[in-house]
Amino acid sequence: MARFAAVLLAAAAALLAAGRLTHAAPSTAEVFWRAVLPGSDVPDAVLRLLRPGNNFVSETEADGVGAPNGPFDYQNYERSSAPYGYDYKPSSAPYGYDYKAPLEGGEAAPGEHHHHAGGGAAAATTTTVFFHEEAVRVGKRLRFHFPAAAPAALGFLPRHVADAIPFTTPALPAVLALLGVAPGTAQAAAMAETLRTCESHPLAGKAKFCATSLEALVERAMAALGTRRVRAVTSTLPRAGAPPQEYTVRAVRPVDGASFVACHDEVYPYTVYRCHGTGPARAYMVEMDGAREGAVTVATVCHTDTSRWNPEHVSFKLLGTKPGGAPICHLMPYGHIIWAKNVKRSPA
């Protein structure tokens, strides 16, 4: 107990010191990134996590910030079914959808689902959740809704600070006190869920880890891919989000590799990424133009082997397919990362 208290005191002191850090100069994490990933820029979304004083969105843009990441709240991968881990239980409702019967007003198109926002007589919107690889073609049209960024309030902590804070379920009560989170609140429940997800056992042969600092994230992605030559692939999306609209694909660029590591930010007072191996997959950078406003580039993963997925997985229901069928694709929301091997191309 004395040792545990000493760890918490050290963490508290480190947090206070972190709060006094200036962002005028590159952080040690930025220096680390540039040292181990030379020639690779820190993605904008990650850079902002290292500089949380620079708000992700302005006050006028901040509707929904701090809430779950809307239709792209990736949660609890292994527990439900698919080896790549989408849990579509109503309690966690990734993507913010109820995957029961279609809503009144017509059925959604394949790969789409209706979503009711707010309460009362809320208007229904439709967005693409999963899609087949054939949709990743120039000229194809997909309907998406991109929610506002919902970053962790503290962003990425310096590694020595993150490492000083226990990241286990038994330590949660003391950590709540350390971080000023009241027990029994929605935030405390979300933290407990994040810990449970990170502590769950990975599927056999599949890489899985949670990282609480940028350095740990990079190092463990390297270990999972078996090489120090890696690169981070992220979507270029508006931090303030974009309303549901139809997008037309205008360019598709393959990402080298046959399997990847995907990382999704979890709900916690400071940044925590939960990462997992994709298994056999293809990845793309897909450039799209919105029908009403804005161009976006979305990092997209297409899982090429679904033979081990649960037949009840929601993607099969939305697309009308079965395990082992055509590849199933999904995009990566703002701030989520695909780690790929950095393949050195031979000169032509």
XYZ file of C-alpha atoms in Angstrom:
348
model
C 0.000 0.000 0.000
C 2.820 2.397 0.868
C 4.462 1.746 -2.483
C 1.160 2.319 -4.290
C 0.640 5.612 -2.451
C 4.154 6.678 -3.384
C 3.419 5.930 -7.042
C 0.264 8.053 -6.901
C 2.104 10.916 -5.217
C 4.759 10.768 -7.925
C 2.037 10.751 -10.573
C 0.325 13.749 -8.993
C 3.588 15.676 -8.948
C 4.220 14.719 -12.567
C 0.736 15.870 -13.573
C 1.306 19.229 -11.931
C 4.611 19.544 -13.753
C 2.960 18.558 -17.033
C 0.394 21.277 -16.532
C 3.199 23.828 -16.458
C 4.780 22.588 -19.680
C 5.031 25.116 -22.474
C 4.188 24.153 -26.026
C 6.468 26.764 -27.581
C 9.104 24.131 -28.301
C 8.640 20.579 -29.607
C 7.737 18.126 -26.860
C 10.002 15.222 -26.044
C 7.419 12.983 -27.749
C 7.724 15.001 -30.971
C 11.495 14.749 -30.777
C 11.140 10.995 -30.227
C 8.830 10.667 -33.267
C 11.224 12.491 -35.561
C 14.158 10.450 -34.298
C 12.596 7.010 -34.780
C 10.437 7.901 -37.809
C 12.711 10.182 -39.824
C 11.025 11.813 -42.783
C 7.566 11.033 -41.393
C 5.466 13.994 -40.297
C 3.472 13.766 -37.085
C -0.189 13.568 -38.207
C -2.119 16.729 -37.395
C -4.561 14.912 -35.103
C -1.680 13.359 -33.141
C 0.228 16.643 -32.979
C -2.797 18.296 -31.411
C -2.878 15.582 -28.754
C 0.666 16.577 -27.850
C -0.438 20.217 -27.574
C -3.825 20.062 -25.847
C -3.718 23.788 -25.124
C -4.384 24.274 -28.846
C -8.055 23.306 -28.835
C -9.180 20.752 -31.372
C -12.184 22.863 -32.258
C -13.275 26.370 -31.448
C -16.074 27.035 -28.977
C -18.476 27.630 -31.853
C -17.511 24.286 -33.355
C -17.550 22.343 -30.123
C -21.035 20.822 -30.149
C -20.646 17.249 -29.015
C -16.964 17.485 -28.102
C -16.232 15.279 -25.129
C -19.059 12.956 -26.082
C -18.443 9.568 -27.665
C -17.120 9.967 -31.178
C -20.518 9.807 -32.840
C -20.993 7.311 -35.580
C -17.384 6.220 -35.391
C -16.970 5.312 -31.741
C -15.000 2.080 -32.076
C -15.437 0.091 -28.882
C -14.682 -3.309 -27.441
C -13.497 -5.176 -30.430
C -12.970 -8.788 -29.390
C -15.924 -9.286 -27.129
C -18.674 -9.648 -29.641
C -17.490 -11.645 -32.499
C -15.264 -10.646 -35.293
C -11.558 -11.175 -34.931
C -11.212 -7.513 -35.760
C -13.522 -6.697 -33.004
C -16.600 -4.666 -33.565
C -18.969 -4.934 -30.659
C -22.450 -3.970 -31.728
C -24.265 -4.628 -28.487
C -26.927 -1.974 -27.913
C -25.212 -0.952 -24.679
C -22.089 0.327 -26.391
C -23.588 1.098 -29.801
C -20.491 1.876 -31.854
C -21.302 4.324 -34.623
C -24.183 5.457 -32.401
C -26.659 3.182 -34.106
C -29.315 0.735 -33.012
C -28.859 -2.331 -35.169
C -32.323 -3.712 -34.770
C -35.215 -3.409 -37.201
C -35.074 -0.708 -39.891
C -36.658 2.552 -38.899
C -39.860 3.802 -40.406
C -39.449 5.677 -43.638
C -37.787 2.993 -45.711
C -34.895 0.608 -45.412
C -31.335 1.787 -45.644
C -29.218 0.957 -48.637
C -26.730 -1.922 -48.277
C -23.991 -0.955 -45.858
C -25.954 1.984 -44.495
C -28.008 2.448 -41.378
C -30.353 5.083 -40.059
C -29.398 7.109 -37.011
C -31.676 9.260 -34.839
C -29.914 12.219 -33.280
C -31.096 13.738 -30.029
C -34.411 13.098 -28.335
C -38.035 13.780 -29.062
C -38.948 14.146 -32.711
C -35.367 13.901 -33.856
C -34.635 13.813 -37.538
C -33.246 10.624 -39.031
C -30.007 10.579 -40.978
C -28.385 7.823 -42.966
C -24.682 7.096 -43.196
C -22.484 4.361 -44.569
C -21.099 2.085 -41.861
C -19.521 -0.790 -43.779
C -19.021 -1.148 -47.507
C -17.538 -3.625 -49.957
C -14.186 -3.059 -51.626
C -15.874 -2.465 -54.967
C -17.065 0.867 -53.534
C -13.440 2.031 -53.246
C -13.364 3.082 -56.884
C -13.242 6.443 -58.625
C -16.741 7.714 -59.313
C -18.448 5.649 -56.616
C -20.692 7.465 -54.142
C -20.983 6.865 -50.407
C -22.905 8.721 -47.729
C -20.973 9.622 -44.584
C -21.395 11.647 -41.434
C -18.196 12.840 -39.779
C -18.653 13.873 -36.121
C -16.665 16.580 -34.374
C -13.404 15.517 -32.777
C -13.785 14.496 -29.130
C -10.243 14.545 -27.737
C -9.141 13.560 -24.273
C -8.991 16.713 -22.166
C -5.330 16.245 -21.201
C -4.148 14.968 -24.577
C -1.039 12.796 -24.641
C 0.761 12.907 -21.317
C 4.561 12.925 -21.274
C 5.726 9.339 -21.044
C 7.146 9.611 -17.547
C 3.814 11.013 -16.355
C 1.696 8.364 -18.092
C 3.957 5.587 -16.816
C 3.591 6.885 -13.246
C -0.212 6.563 -13.279
C -1.459 3.000 -12.686
C -3.517 1.794 -15.641
C -5.372 -1.142 -14.102
C -8.890 -1.787 -12.890
C -7.863 -2.395 -9.230
C -6.160 1.010 -9.165
C -9.122 2.867 -10.674
C -10.559 4.317 -7.411
C -7.235 5.943 -6.560
C -6.785 7.148 -10.144
C -10.250 8.717 -10.101
C -9.222 10.666 -7.025
C -5.909 11.636 -8.601
C -7.594 12.935 -11.756
C -10.523 14.556 -9.976
C -13.198 12.292 -11.449
C -16.165 11.584 -9.184
C -17.003 7.890 -8.672
C -20.341 6.820 -10.087
C -20.302 9.372 -12.905
C -20.535 8.633 -16.608
C -16.867 9.554 -16.985
C -15.839 7.102 -14.281
C -17.906 4.380 -15.958
C -16.283 5.149 -19.312
C -12.831 4.908 -17.744
C -13.723 1.540 -16.224
C -14.924 0.337 -19.620
C -11.706 1.469 -21.276
C -9.658 -0.429 -18.697
C -11.805 -3.537 -19.134
C -11.360 -3.374 -22.896
C -7.609 -2.923 -22.597
C -7.310 -5.787 -20.087
C -9.371 -8.268 -22.119
C -7.401 -11.115 -23.652
C -6.541 -10.869 -27.348
C -7.650 -13.514 -29.771
C -5.068 -16.185 -30.503
C -2.367 -14.951 -32.827
C -3.683 -11.377 -32.936
C -1.691 -8.416 -31.699
C -3.488 -6.205 -29.223
C -2.306 -3.493 -26.837
C -3.232 -0.180 -25.253
C -0.783 2.719 -25.222
C -0.885 5.672 -22.834
C 1.939 7.702 -24.372
C 3.052 8.466 -27.904
C 6.359 6.708 -27.359
C 4.626 3.517 -26.208
C 2.253 3.723 -29.169
C 5.065 3.907 -31.713
C 7.230 1.254 -30.056
C 4.411 -1.272 -29.710
C 3.214 -0.700 -33.269
C 6.757 -1.436 -34.418
C 6.826 -4.612 -32.337
C 3.449 -5.753 -33.680
C 4.552 -5.232 -37.285
C 7.986 -6.754 -36.657
C 9.960 -3.803 -38.016
C 11.136 -0.354 -37.016
C 10.316 0.882 -40.505
C 6.690 1.887 -40.027
C 4.498 4.824 -40.939
C 1.276 6.241 -39.588
C -1.659 6.580 -41.983
C -4.550 8.803 -40.906
C -7.655 10.367 -42.401
C -7.737 14.069 -43.254
C -11.100 15.189 -41.905
C -12.537 18.450 -40.523
C -12.013 18.617 -36.765
C -15.398 20.256 -36.387
C -17.064 17.392 -38.233
C -19.270 17.490 -41.317
C -23.004 16.907 -41.725
C -24.340 13.774 -43.399
C -23.933 14.057 -47.133
C -23.034 12.055 -50.201
C -19.366 11.896 -51.177
C -17.993 10.994 -54.591
C -14.664 9.138 -54.792
C -12.210 11.055 -56.966
C -8.946 9.234 -56.241
C -7.783 6.013 -54.570
C -4.218 5.366 -53.417
C -3.316 1.884 -52.091
C -1.321 1.643 -48.871
C 1.491 -0.905 -49.145
C 1.016 -3.991 -47.009
C -1.088 -7.109 -46.478
C -1.822 -6.591 -42.770
C -1.752 -3.577 -40.519
C -2.152 -2.346 -36.950
C -5.236 -0.181 -36.362
C -5.382 2.149 -33.364
C -8.486 3.803 -31.938
C -8.585 6.439 -29.208
C -10.499 5.441 -26.090
C -12.504 7.476 -23.586
C -10.160 8.534 -20.775
C -9.079 11.868 -19.224
C -5.794 11.591 -21.106
C -5.114 10.008 -24.475
C -5.219 6.219 -24.598
C -5.036 4.299 -27.854
C -6.322 0.748 -28.174
C -4.616 -1.074 -31.017
C -5.102 -4.420 -32.731
C -3.806 -6.315 -35.725
C -6.157 -6.174 -38.685
C -5.400 -9.663 -39.933
C -5.310 -10.050 -43.724
C -6.347 -6.701 -45.161
C -5.859 -4.059 -47.801
C -5.754 -0.369 -47.012
C -6.366 2.712 -49.091
C -6.295 6.481 -48.924
C -9.560 7.533 -50.533
C -10.059 11.138 -51.671
C -13.708 12.226 -51.841
C -15.679 15.364 -52.622
C -18.799 16.216 -50.640
C -22.015 16.892 -52.527
C -22.616 20.108 -50.572
C -19.312 21.043 -48.953
C -15.751 19.979 -48.372
C -13.237 17.481 -49.650
C -11.909 14.744 -47.374
C -9.327 11.982 -47.506
C -10.221 8.885 -45.529
C -7.918 6.061 -44.525
C -9.834 2.879 -45.293
C -9.279 -0.721 -44.215
C -10.757 -3.634 -46.164
C -10.693 -6.940 -44.275
C -10.040 -9.615 -46.885
C -10.666 -12.703 -44.734
C -13.917 -12.723 -42.767
C -14.175 -16.518 -42.591
C -13.690 -16.505 -38.790
C -16.101 -13.679 -38.100
C -19.305 -14.293 -36.207
C -22.136 -14.969 -38.709
C -24.258 -12.573 -36.633
C -21.756 -9.744 -37.060
C -23.665 -6.601 -37.989
C -21.612 -5.968 -41.133
C -23.049 -9.122 -42.706
C -26.550 -7.968 -41.884
C -25.973 -4.522 -43.319
C -24.298 -5.799 -46.482
C -26.327 -8.982 -46.926
C -23.259 -11.237 -47.004
C -21.765 -14.116 -45.015
C -18.398 -14.993 -43.420
C -15.743 -15.720 -46.021
C -17.448 -13.577 -48.623
C -16.329 -10.356 -50.259
C -13.956 -8.101 -48.280
C -15.621 -5.765 -45.805
C -14.342 -2.211 -45.520
C -14.674 0.683 -43.084
C -13.016 4.069 -42.783
C -10.846 5.352 -39.962
C -12.315 8.354 -38.078
C -10.426 11.526 -37.217
C -7.428 10.778 -35.011
C -7.510 7.007 -35.509
C -4.363 5.502 -37.002
C -3.383 2.723 -39.382
C 0.210 1.628 -38.848
C 1.794 0.147 -41.963
C 5.229 -1.131 -42.806
C 7.198 1.603 -44.516
C 8.067 -0.186 -47.731
C 11.087 1.215 -49.521
C 10.306 1.208 -53.206
C 12.995 0.244 -55.718
C 13.850 2.944 -58.244
C 12.062 2.479 -61.555
